[in-house]
């Protein structure tokens, strides 16, 4: 469940897992794994490094309470402390990577949108240019027809001259 929630709710789940480790430390020396598991989610909980360090400090404080109160042996707190630091930093890195991937997906979507807009603009310019060229040819032929009527000559010759002015 802790993987699917975000922010302070994830930190609360991580603290809950660590509290479970404190409770179980009195009966089970393997309860130190709860602290390791909680450390990963505490590191994953915050967007900033300072927030993640705060979450890891809370989990570390609970580890100290469990170690002093129930299991002062180094085989309890040693692996838990190593896991707290190692997996806590791994959680921080995982959060950073997830944020980078989200930013990359957003940038790719923006690039795709800009490419579509550029393509639409290009097509619009081409249509505008084609329409303008066609209208220019019509205007030129109309002018030539007017001049051909003024010049005189056989109608067939005038028509032939008009058709020779194709663009």
C-alpha positions as semicolon CSV with decimal commas, in nm:
position;residue;x (nm);y (nm);z (nm)
1;X;0,000;0,000;0,000
2;X;0,284;0,242;0,075
3;X;0,403;0,236;-0,285
4;X;0,071;0,365;-0,422
5;X;0,020;0,661;-0,189
6;X;0,225;0,978;-0,211
7;X;0,389;1,246;0,000
8;X;0,304;1,273;0,367
9;X;0,064;0,978;0,348
10;X;0,355;0,760;0,234
11;X;0,563;0,888;0,525
12;X;0,280;0,802;0,765
13;X;0,266;0,448;0,624
14;X;0,646;0,421;0,663
15;X;0,623;0,539;1,024
16;X;0,347;0,285;1,083
17;X;0,571;0,008;0,948
18;X;0,853;0,125;1,176
19;X;0,618;0,133;1,477
20;X;0,523;-0,224;1,392
21;X;0,897;-0,301;1,402
22;X;0,922;-0,140;1,748
23;X;0,632;-0,349;1,877
24;X;0,767;-0,673;1,732
25;X;1,126;-0,609;1,844
26;X;1,044;-0,736;2,193
27;X;0,966;-1,085;2,059
28;X;1,137;-1,113;1,722
29;X;1,496;-1,008;1,645
30;X;1,403;-1,017;1,276
31;X;1,181;-0,713;1,331
32;X;1,473;-0,499;1,217
33;X;1,361;-0,567;0,859
34;X;1,054;-0,351;0,925
35;X;1,285;-0,055;0,979
36;X;1,470;-0,129;0,655
37;X;1,142;-0,153;0,465
38;X;1,014;0,168;0,627
39;X;1,339;0,349;0,541
40;X;1,287;0,291;0,169
41;X;0,938;0,440;0,179
42;X;1,051;0,729;0,399
43;X;1,317;0,811;0,139
44;X;1,058;0,780;-0,136
45;X;0,801;0,994;0,046
46;X;0,930;1,348;-0,013
47;X;1,020;1,540;-0,327
48;X;1,307;1,719;-0,155
49;X;1,619;1,570;-0,003
50;X;1,560;1,760;0,322
51;X;1,212;1,611;0,357
52;X;1,349;1,263;0,291
53;X;1,620;1,314;0,556
54;X;1,349;1,419;0,801
55;X;1,153;1,101;0,729
56;X;1,464;0,888;0,763
57;X;1,544;1,063;1,092
58;X;1,201;0,971;1,229
59;X;1,252;0,607;1,126
60;X;1,603;0,618;1,277
61;X;1,462;0,755;1,603
62;X;1,215;0,467;1,619
63;X;1,503;0,227;1,554
64;X;1,693;0,376;1,848
65;X;1,386;0,339;2,071
66;X;1,346;-0,026;1,971
67;X;1,717;-0,097;2,010
68;X;1,744;0,060;2,354
69;X;1,416;-0,072;2,490
70;X;1,393;-0,422;2,344
71;X;1,697;-0,538;2,148
72;X;2,026;-0,371;2,237
73;X;2,229;-0,636;2,049
74;X;2,433;-0,520;1,749
75;X;2,289;-0,796;1,532
76;X;1,954;-0,616;1,564
77;X;2,045;-0,252;1,515
78;X;2,356;-0,299;1,291
79;X;2,182;-0,437;0,980
80;X;1,883;-0,210;1,043
81;X;2,108;0,098;1,052
82;X;2,292;-0,005;0,735
83;X;1,959;-0,076;0,564
84;X;1,817;0,251;0,693
85;X;2,092;0,452;0,528
86;X;2,132;0,238;0,214
87;X;1,768;0,181;0,127
88;X;1,668;0,526;0,246
89;X;1,906;0,679;-0,006
90;X;1,784;0,431;-0,266
91;X;1,429;0,555;-0,202
92;X;1,546;0,914;-0,247
93;X;1,711;0,818;-0,576
94;X;1,401;0,630;-0,690
95;X;1,188;0,938;-0,623
96;X;1,433;1,157;-0,817
97;X;1,424;0,917;-1,111
98;X;1,045;0,902;-1,109
99;X;1,032;1,282;-1,114
100;X;1,283;1,294;-1,402
101;X;1,076;1,044;-1,601
102;X;0,760;1,246;-1,540
103;X;0,936;1,563;-1,659
104;X;1,066;1,378;-1,966
105;X;0,717;1,251;-2,054
106;X;0,583;1,605;-2,019
107;X;0,858;1,746;-2,242
108;X;0,797;1,479;-2,506
109;X;0,425;1,556;-2,510
110;X;0,504;1,925;-2,551
111;X;0,744;1,854;-2,838
112;X;0,480;1,641;-3,011
113;X;0,224;1,919;-2,971
114;X;0,464;2,178;-3,112
115;X;0,547;1,950;-3,405
116;X;0,176;1,913;-3,485
117;X;0,129;2,290;-3,471
118;X;0,431;2,346;-3,697
119;X;0,298;2,091;-3,948
120;X;-0,043;2,260;-3,951
121;X;0,121;2,598;-4,010
122;X;0,329;2,457;-4,295
123;X;0,024;2,305;-4,463
124;X;-0,165;2,633;-4,417
125;X;0,119;2,829;-4,581
126;X;0,137;2,585;-4,873
127;X;-0,238;2,608;-4,929
128;X;-0,223;2,986;-4,908
129;X;0,067;3,000;-5,155
130;X;-0,106;2,760;-5,397
131;X;-0,431;2,956;-5,382
132;X;-0,245;3,285;-5,428
133;X;-0,055;3,149;-5,728
134;X;-0,374;3,018;-5,889
135;X;-0,549;3,353;-5,841
136;X;-0,246;3,533;-5,986
137;X;-0,260;3,314;-6,298
138;X;-0,633;3,384;-6,336
139;X;-0,570;3,759;-6,305
140;X;-0,284;3,742;-6,556
141;X;-0,494;3,551;-6,810
142;X;-0,781;3,794;-6,766
143;X;-0,543;4,083;-6,831
144;X;-0,402;3,907;-7,139
145;X;-0,753;3,838;-7,264
146;X;-0,840;4,206;-7,224
147;X;-0,521;4,305;-7,411
148;X;-0,587;4,042;-7,677
149;X;-0,931;4,189;-7,742
150;X;-0,778;4,534;-7,779
151;X;-0,507;4,415;-8,020
152;X;-0,741;4,244;-8,252
153;X;-0,644;3,941;-8,458
154;X;-0,812;3,612;-8,508
155;X;-0,987;3,466;-8,203
156;X;-0,798;3,138;-8,242
157;X;-0,464;3,317;-8,228
158;X;-0,568;3,512;-7,920
159;X;-0,677;3,193;-7,746
160;X;-0,350;3,024;-7,839
161;X;-0,152;3,310;-7,687
162;X;-0,355;3,284;-7,366
163;X;-0,288;2,913;-7,330
164;X;0,082;2,962;-7,386
165;X;0,102;3,168;-7,066
166;X;0,062;2,863;-6,836
167;X;0,271;2,897;-6,522
